Amino acid sequence: MDVVILIGSASDLDVVGEMMDTLKKFEVEYTLEVTSAHRSPERTIELVRRYETEGVEVFIAVAGKAAHLAGVVAAHTARPVIGVPVENGALGGLDALLSTVQMPKGIPVATMGTGKAGAANAALLAIQILSLKSPALRHKLVAYKAEMAAKVEADSKKVRQSL
Ligand code: RP5
């Protein structure tokens, strides 16, 4: 398994659709588990230990509100941890963003922007990490960026024609 996605609640599932699509598109093996830093703390630690033993390369942790999932995962593994704050708290995701990003020195979490865009970027960052050891993934990333650049150019043409 290359990537393990941990989501703090089944209610976070709709945030990770494009994340999973992106991993599939790049043919990266992943799995997903629901586990909570607060509601199932022991299960969270067991999952981290199990997947680390099985050789996972990157963890992605997705959670909202007082989002401690990424930090707790990072506390229990030496693998890179990417955090995605979910925008479902009373503070519109700012709560989850600060809970995820403001880690104490020594326990880094690579924190993405909030919500679906952050979730898609988490997949891309995981792929970039995996590409350090995979020329095939590196080539796919280069092609992906070229595709994006071509789309921007095509969009510009369309917009200019409509002026
Ligand atoms: C967090 O609380 C979860 O990650 C989720 O984003 C949020 C709300 O969870 P539910 O009350 O919908 O289960 O722990």
PDB file of C-alpha atoms and ligand atoms in Angstrom:
ATOM      1  CA  MET A   1       0.000   0.000   0.000  1.00  0.00           C
ATOM      2  CA  ASP A   2       1.515   3.346  -1.040  1.00  0.00           C
ATOM      3  CA  VAL A   3      -0.916   5.735   0.628  1.00  0.00           C
ATOM      4  CA  VAL A   4      -3.258   5.360   3.592  1.00  0.00           C
ATOM      5  CA  ILE A   5      -6.074   7.898   3.856  1.00  0.00           C
ATOM      6  CA  LEU A   6      -7.550   8.297   7.328  1.00  0.00           C
ATOM      7  CA  ILE A   7     -10.761  10.294   7.667  1.00  0.00           C
ATOM      8  CA  GLY A   8     -12.059  11.420  11.049  1.00  0.00           C
ATOM      9  CA  SER A   9     -15.694  10.600  10.321  1.00  0.00           C
ATOM     10  CA  ALA A  10     -17.806   8.983   7.609  1.00  0.00           C
ATOM     11  CA  SER A  11     -19.142  12.528   7.100  1.00  0.00           C
ATOM     12  CA  ASP A  12     -15.709  13.508   5.695  1.00  0.00           C
ATOM     13  CA  LEU A  13     -16.090  11.087   2.778  1.00  0.00           C
ATOM     14  CA  ASP A  14     -17.493  13.627   0.317  1.00  0.00           C
ATOM     15  CA  VAL A  15     -14.342  15.748   0.691  1.00  0.00           C
ATOM     16  CA  VAL A  16     -11.989  13.015  -0.532  1.00  0.00           C
ATOM     17  CA  GLY A  17     -13.583  12.085  -3.881  1.00  0.00           C
ATOM     18  CA  GLU A  18     -11.094  13.929  -6.073  1.00  0.00           C
ATOM     19  CA  MET A  19      -8.252  12.812  -3.820  1.00  0.00           C
ATOM     20  CA  MET A  20      -9.102   9.180  -4.541  1.00  0.00           C
ATOM     21  CA  ASP A  21      -9.714   9.903  -8.260  1.00  0.00           C
ATOM     22  CA  THR A  22      -6.292  11.529  -8.515  1.00  0.00           C
ATOM     23  CA  LEU A  23      -4.545   8.605  -6.818  1.00  0.00           C
ATOM     24  CA  LYS A  24      -6.384   6.221  -9.170  1.00  0.00           C
ATOM     25  CA  LYS A  25      -5.461   8.307 -12.230  1.00  0.00           C
ATOM     26  CA  PHE A  26      -1.775   8.040 -11.273  1.00  0.00           C
ATOM     27  CA  GLU A  27      -2.206   4.314 -10.469  1.00  0.00           C
ATOM     28  CA  VAL A  28      -1.133   4.774  -6.865  1.00  0.00           C
ATOM     29  CA  GLU A  29      -2.297   2.080  -4.460  1.00  0.00           C
ATOM     30  CA  TYR A  30      -4.292   3.448  -1.561  1.00  0.00           C
ATOM     31  CA  THR A  31      -6.757   2.464   1.077  1.00  0.00           C
ATOM     32  CA  LEU A  32      -9.094   4.445   3.317  1.00  0.00           C
ATOM     33  CA  GLU A  33     -10.175   3.976   6.921  1.00  0.00           C
ATOM     34  CA  VAL A  34     -12.480   5.971   9.168  1.00  0.00           C
ATOM     35  CA  THR A  35     -10.873   6.655  12.516  1.00  0.00           C
ATOM     36  CA  SER A  36     -10.993   9.520  14.959  1.00  0.00           C
ATOM     37  CA  ALA A  37      -8.265  11.029  17.119  1.00  0.00           C
ATOM     38  CA  HIS A  38     -10.876  11.672  19.786  1.00  0.00           C
ATOM     39  CA  ARG A  39     -13.584   9.031  19.406  1.00  0.00           C
ATOM     40  CA  SER A  40     -11.363   6.045  18.595  1.00  0.00           C
ATOM     41  CA  PRO A  41      -7.867   7.048  19.760  1.00  0.00           C
ATOM     42  CA  GLU A  42      -6.618   3.485  20.284  1.00  0.00           C
ATOM     43  CA  ARG A  43      -7.855   2.312  16.874  1.00  0.00           C
ATOM     44  CA  THR A  44      -6.093   5.308  15.283  1.00  0.00           C
ATOM     45  CA  ILE A  45      -2.753   4.334  16.795  1.00  0.00           C
ATOM     46  CA  GLU A  46      -3.250   0.648  15.943  1.00  0.00           C
ATOM     47  CA  LEU A  47      -3.979   1.541  12.303  1.00  0.00           C
ATOM     48  CA  VAL A  48      -0.884   3.733  12.046  1.00  0.00           C
ATOM     49  CA  ARG A  49       1.307   0.979  13.511  1.00  0.00           C
ATOM     50  CA  ARG A  50      -0.256  -1.713  11.306  1.00  0.00           C
ATOM     51  CA  TYR A  51       0.076   0.209   8.043  1.00  0.00           C
ATOM     52  CA  GLU A  52       3.580   1.362   8.917  1.00  0.00           C
ATOM     53  CA  THR A  53       4.595  -2.273   9.483  1.00  0.00           C
ATOM     54  CA  GLU A  54       3.003  -3.162   6.137  1.00  0.00           C
ATOM     55  CA  GLY A  55       5.192  -0.537   4.432  1.00  0.00           C
ATOM     56  CA  VAL A  56       2.902   2.434   3.735  1.00  0.00           C
ATOM     57  CA  GLU A  57       4.858   5.371   2.298  1.00  0.00           C
ATOM     58  CA  VAL A  58       2.573   8.329   3.084  1.00  0.00           C
ATOM     59  CA  PHE A  59      -0.372   8.950   5.410  1.00  0.00           C
ATOM     60  CA  ILE A  60      -3.086  11.474   4.549  1.00  0.00           C
ATOM     61  CA  ALA A  61      -5.291  12.540   7.480  1.00  0.00           C
ATOM     62  CA  VAL A  62      -8.556  14.367   6.845  1.00  0.00           C
ATOM     63  CA  ALA A  63     -10.562  15.884   9.701  1.00  0.00           C
ATOM     64  CA  GLY A  64     -12.709  18.816  10.696  1.00  0.00           C
ATOM     65  CA  LYS A  65     -13.390  20.950  13.784  1.00  0.00           C
ATOM     66  CA  ALA A  66     -10.685  20.520  16.492  1.00  0.00           C
ATOM     67  CA  ALA A  67      -8.805  18.382  14.003  1.00  0.00           C
ATOM     68  CA  HIS A  68      -6.119  16.432  15.813  1.00  0.00           C
ATOM     69  CA  LEU A  69      -6.063  13.384  13.552  1.00  0.00           C
ATOM     70  CA  ALA A  70      -3.058  14.396  11.424  1.00  0.00           C
ATOM     71  CA  GLY A  71      -1.070  15.425  14.491  1.00  0.00           C
ATOM     72  CA  VAL A  72      -1.804  12.190  16.332  1.00  0.00           C
ATOM     73  CA  VAL A  73      -0.860  10.151  13.253  1.00  0.00           C
ATOM     74  CA  ALA A  74       2.371  12.146  12.909  1.00  0.00           C
ATOM     75  CA  ALA A  75       3.139  11.510  16.590  1.00  0.00           C
ATOM     76  CA  HIS A  76       3.087   7.756  15.944  1.00  0.00           C
ATOM     77  CA  THR A  77       4.948   7.395  12.648  1.00  0.00           C
ATOM     78  CA  ALA A  78       8.173   8.452  10.978  1.00  0.00           C
ATOM     79  CA  ARG A  79       6.413   8.444   7.576  1.00  0.00           C
ATOM     80  CA  PRO A  80       5.349  11.758   6.032  1.00  0.00           C
ATOM     81  CA  VAL A  81       1.887  12.891   7.108  1.00  0.00           C
ATOM     82  CA  ILE A  82      -0.253  15.200   4.988  1.00  0.00           C
ATOM     83  CA  GLY A  83      -3.147  16.905   6.759  1.00  0.00           C
ATOM     84  CA  VAL A  84      -6.372  18.120   5.167  1.00  0.00           C
ATOM     85  CA  PRO A  85      -8.638  20.387   7.248  1.00  0.00           C
ATOM     86  CA  VAL A  86     -12.361  19.931   6.566  1.00  0.00           C
ATOM     87  CA  GLU A  87     -14.625  22.984   6.325  1.00  0.00           C
ATOM     88  CA  ASN A  88     -17.462  21.777   8.547  1.00  0.00           C
ATOM     89  CA  GLY A  89     -16.957  23.516  11.887  1.00  0.00           C
ATOM     90  CA  ALA A  90     -18.737  26.618  13.167  1.00  0.00           C
ATOM     91  CA  LEU A  91     -15.619  28.538  12.105  1.00  0.00           C
ATOM     92  CA  GLY A  92     -15.818  27.435   8.467  1.00  0.00           C
ATOM     93  CA  GLY A  93     -12.684  25.316   8.535  1.00  0.00           C
ATOM     94  CA  LEU A  94     -10.412  27.843  10.227  1.00  0.00           C
ATOM     95  CA  ASP A  95     -10.669  25.723  13.380  1.00  0.00           C
ATOM     96  CA  ALA A  96      -9.510  22.594  11.537  1.00  0.00           C
ATOM     97  CA  LEU A  97      -6.849  24.491   9.585  1.00  0.00           C
ATOM     98  CA  LEU A  98      -5.197  25.886  12.720  1.00  0.00           C
ATOM     99  CA  SER A  99      -5.542  22.590  14.611  1.00  0.00           C
ATOM    100  CA  THR A 100      -3.795  20.791  11.756  1.00  0.00           C
ATOM    101  CA  VAL A 101      -1.138  23.299  10.748  1.00  0.00           C
ATOM    102  CA  GLN A 102       0.067  24.630  14.101  1.00  0.00           C
ATOM    103  CA  MET A 103       2.081  21.608  15.134  1.00  0.00           C
ATOM    104  CA  PRO A 104       4.745  21.890  17.800  1.00  0.00           C
ATOM    105  CA  LYS A 105       8.385  21.709  16.729  1.00  0.00           C
ATOM    106  CA  GLY A 106       9.475  18.138  16.023  1.00  0.00           C
ATOM    107  CA  ILE A 107       6.190  16.742  14.682  1.00  0.00           C
ATOM    108  CA  PRO A 108       5.579  18.157  11.202  1.00  0.00           C
ATOM    109  CA  VAL A 109       2.303  17.810   9.343  1.00  0.00           C
ATOM    110  CA  ALA A 110       2.297  18.957   5.703  1.00  0.00           C
ATOM    111  CA  THR A 111      -0.959  20.872   5.866  1.00  0.00           C
ATOM    112  CA  MET A 112      -3.020  21.533   2.747  1.00  0.00           C
ATOM    113  CA  GLY A 113      -5.660  24.182   2.211  1.00  0.00           C
ATOM    114  CA  THR A 114      -9.144  23.403   3.491  1.00  0.00           C
ATOM    115  CA  GLY A 115     -11.784  21.228   1.834  1.00  0.00           C
ATOM    116  CA  LYS A 116     -11.914  19.589  -1.579  1.00  0.00           C
ATOM    117  CA  ALA A 117      -9.071  21.602  -3.165  1.00  0.00           C
ATOM    118  CA  GLY A 118      -6.822  20.755  -0.230  1.00  0.00           C
ATOM    119  CA  ALA A 119      -7.838  17.111  -0.500  1.00  0.00           C
ATOM    120  CA  ALA A 120      -6.957  16.969  -4.211  1.00  0.00           C
ATOM    121  CA  ASN A 121      -3.628  18.673  -3.476  1.00  0.00           C
ATOM    122  CA  ALA A 122      -2.923  16.115  -0.750  1.00  0.00           C
ATOM    123  CA  ALA A 123      -3.103  13.385  -3.375  1.00  0.00           C
ATOM    124  CA  LEU A 124      -0.729  15.313  -5.646  1.00  0.00           C
ATOM    125  CA  LEU A 125       1.752  15.937  -2.823  1.00  0.00           C
ATOM    126  CA  ALA A 126       1.646  12.241  -1.905  1.00  0.00           C
ATOM    127  CA  ILE A 127       2.324  11.396  -5.559  1.00  0.00           C
ATOM    128  CA  GLN A 128       5.229  13.865  -5.624  1.00  0.00           C
ATOM    129  CA  ILE A 129       6.709  12.192  -2.529  1.00  0.00           C
ATOM    130  CA  LEU A 130       6.314   8.750  -4.133  1.00  0.00           C
ATOM    131  CA  SER A 131       7.812  10.070  -7.391  1.00  0.00           C
ATOM    132  CA  LEU A 132      11.161  10.616  -5.651  1.00  0.00           C
ATOM    133  CA  LYS A 133      11.646   6.863  -6.043  1.00  0.00           C
ATOM    134  CA  SER A 134       9.570   6.371  -9.200  1.00  0.00           C
ATOM    135  CA  PRO A 135      10.585   7.742 -12.608  1.00  0.00           C
ATOM    136  CA  ALA A 136       7.215   6.558 -14.005  1.00  0.00           C
ATOM    137  CA  LEU A 137       5.318   8.754 -11.542  1.00  0.00           C
ATOM    138  CA  ARG A 138       7.698  11.642 -12.268  1.00  0.00           C
ATOM    139  CA  HIS A 139       6.865  11.417 -15.972  1.00  0.00           C
ATOM    140  CA  LYS A 140       3.127  11.339 -15.226  1.00  0.00           C
ATOM    141  CA  LEU A 141       3.459  14.445 -13.035  1.00  0.00           C
ATOM    142  CA  VAL A 142       5.289  16.298 -15.805  1.00  0.00           C
ATOM    143  CA  ALA A 143       2.538  15.316 -18.269  1.00  0.00           C
ATOM    144  CA  TYR A 144      -0.144  16.387 -15.765  1.00  0.00           C
ATOM    145  CA  LYS A 145       1.425  19.853 -15.407  1.00  0.00           C
ATOM    146  CA  ALA A 146       1.762  20.218 -19.182  1.00  0.00           C
ATOM    147  CA  GLU A 147      -1.938  19.322 -19.528  1.00  0.00           C
ATOM    148  CA  MET A 148      -2.871  22.014 -16.993  1.00  0.00           C
ATOM    149  CA  ALA A 149      -0.756  24.634 -18.763  1.00  0.00           C
ATOM    150  CA  ALA A 150      -2.339  23.735 -22.125  1.00  0.00           C
ATOM    151  CA  LYS A 151      -5.808  24.105 -20.599  1.00  0.00           C
ATOM    152  CA  VAL A 152      -5.011  27.580 -19.253  1.00  0.00           C
ATOM    153  CA  GLU A 153      -3.827  28.622 -22.718  1.00  0.00           C
ATOM    154  CA  ALA A 154      -6.948  27.175 -24.370  1.00  0.00           C
ATOM    155  CA  ASP A 155      -9.152  28.928 -21.782  1.00  0.00           C
ATOM    156  CA  SER A 156      -7.392  32.213 -22.482  1.00  0.00           C
ATOM    157  CA  LYS A 157      -8.103  31.851 -26.212  1.00  0.00           C
ATOM    158  CA  LYS A 158     -11.783  31.143 -25.507  1.00  0.00           C
ATOM    159  CA  VAL A 159     -12.093  34.102 -23.143  1.00  0.00           C
ATOM    160  CA  ARG A 160     -10.364  36.465 -25.599  1.00  0.00           C
ATOM    161  CA  GLN A 161     -12.658  35.310 -28.421  1.00  0.00           C
ATOM    162  CA  SER A 162     -15.696  36.101 -26.270  1.00  0.00           C
ATOM    163  CA  LEU A 163     -14.568  39.694 -25.590  1.00  0.00           C
TER     164      LEU A 163
HETATM  165  C1  RP5 B   1     -14.207  15.536  13.055  1.00  0.00           C
HETATM  166  O1  RP5 B   1     -15.428  16.099  13.357  1.00  0.00           O
HETATM  167  C2  RP5 B   1     -14.455  14.727  11.805  1.00  0.00           C
HETATM  168  O2  RP5 B   1     -13.265  14.645  11.052  1.00  0.00           O
HETATM  169  C3  RP5 B   1     -15.512  15.492  11.083  1.00  0.00           C
HETATM  170  O3  RP5 B   1     -14.945  16.363  10.109  1.00  0.00           O
HETATM  171  C4  RP5 B   1     -16.153  16.314  12.190  1.00  0.00           C
HETATM  172  C5  RP5 B   1     -17.608  15.991  12.380  1.00  0.00           C
HETATM  173  O4  RP5 B   1     -17.781  14.621  12.580  1.00  0.00           O
HETATM  174  P1  RP5 B   1     -19.258  13.976  12.690  1.00  0.00           P
HETATM  175  O5  RP5 B   1     -19.892  14.607  13.886  1.00  0.00           O
HETATM  176  O6  RP5 B   1     -19.950  14.322  11.387  1.00  0.00           O
HETATM  177  O7  RP5 B   1     -19.012  12.494  12.833  1.00  0.00           O
HETATM  178  O8  RP5 B   1     -13.730  14.747  14.068  1.00  0.00           O
END
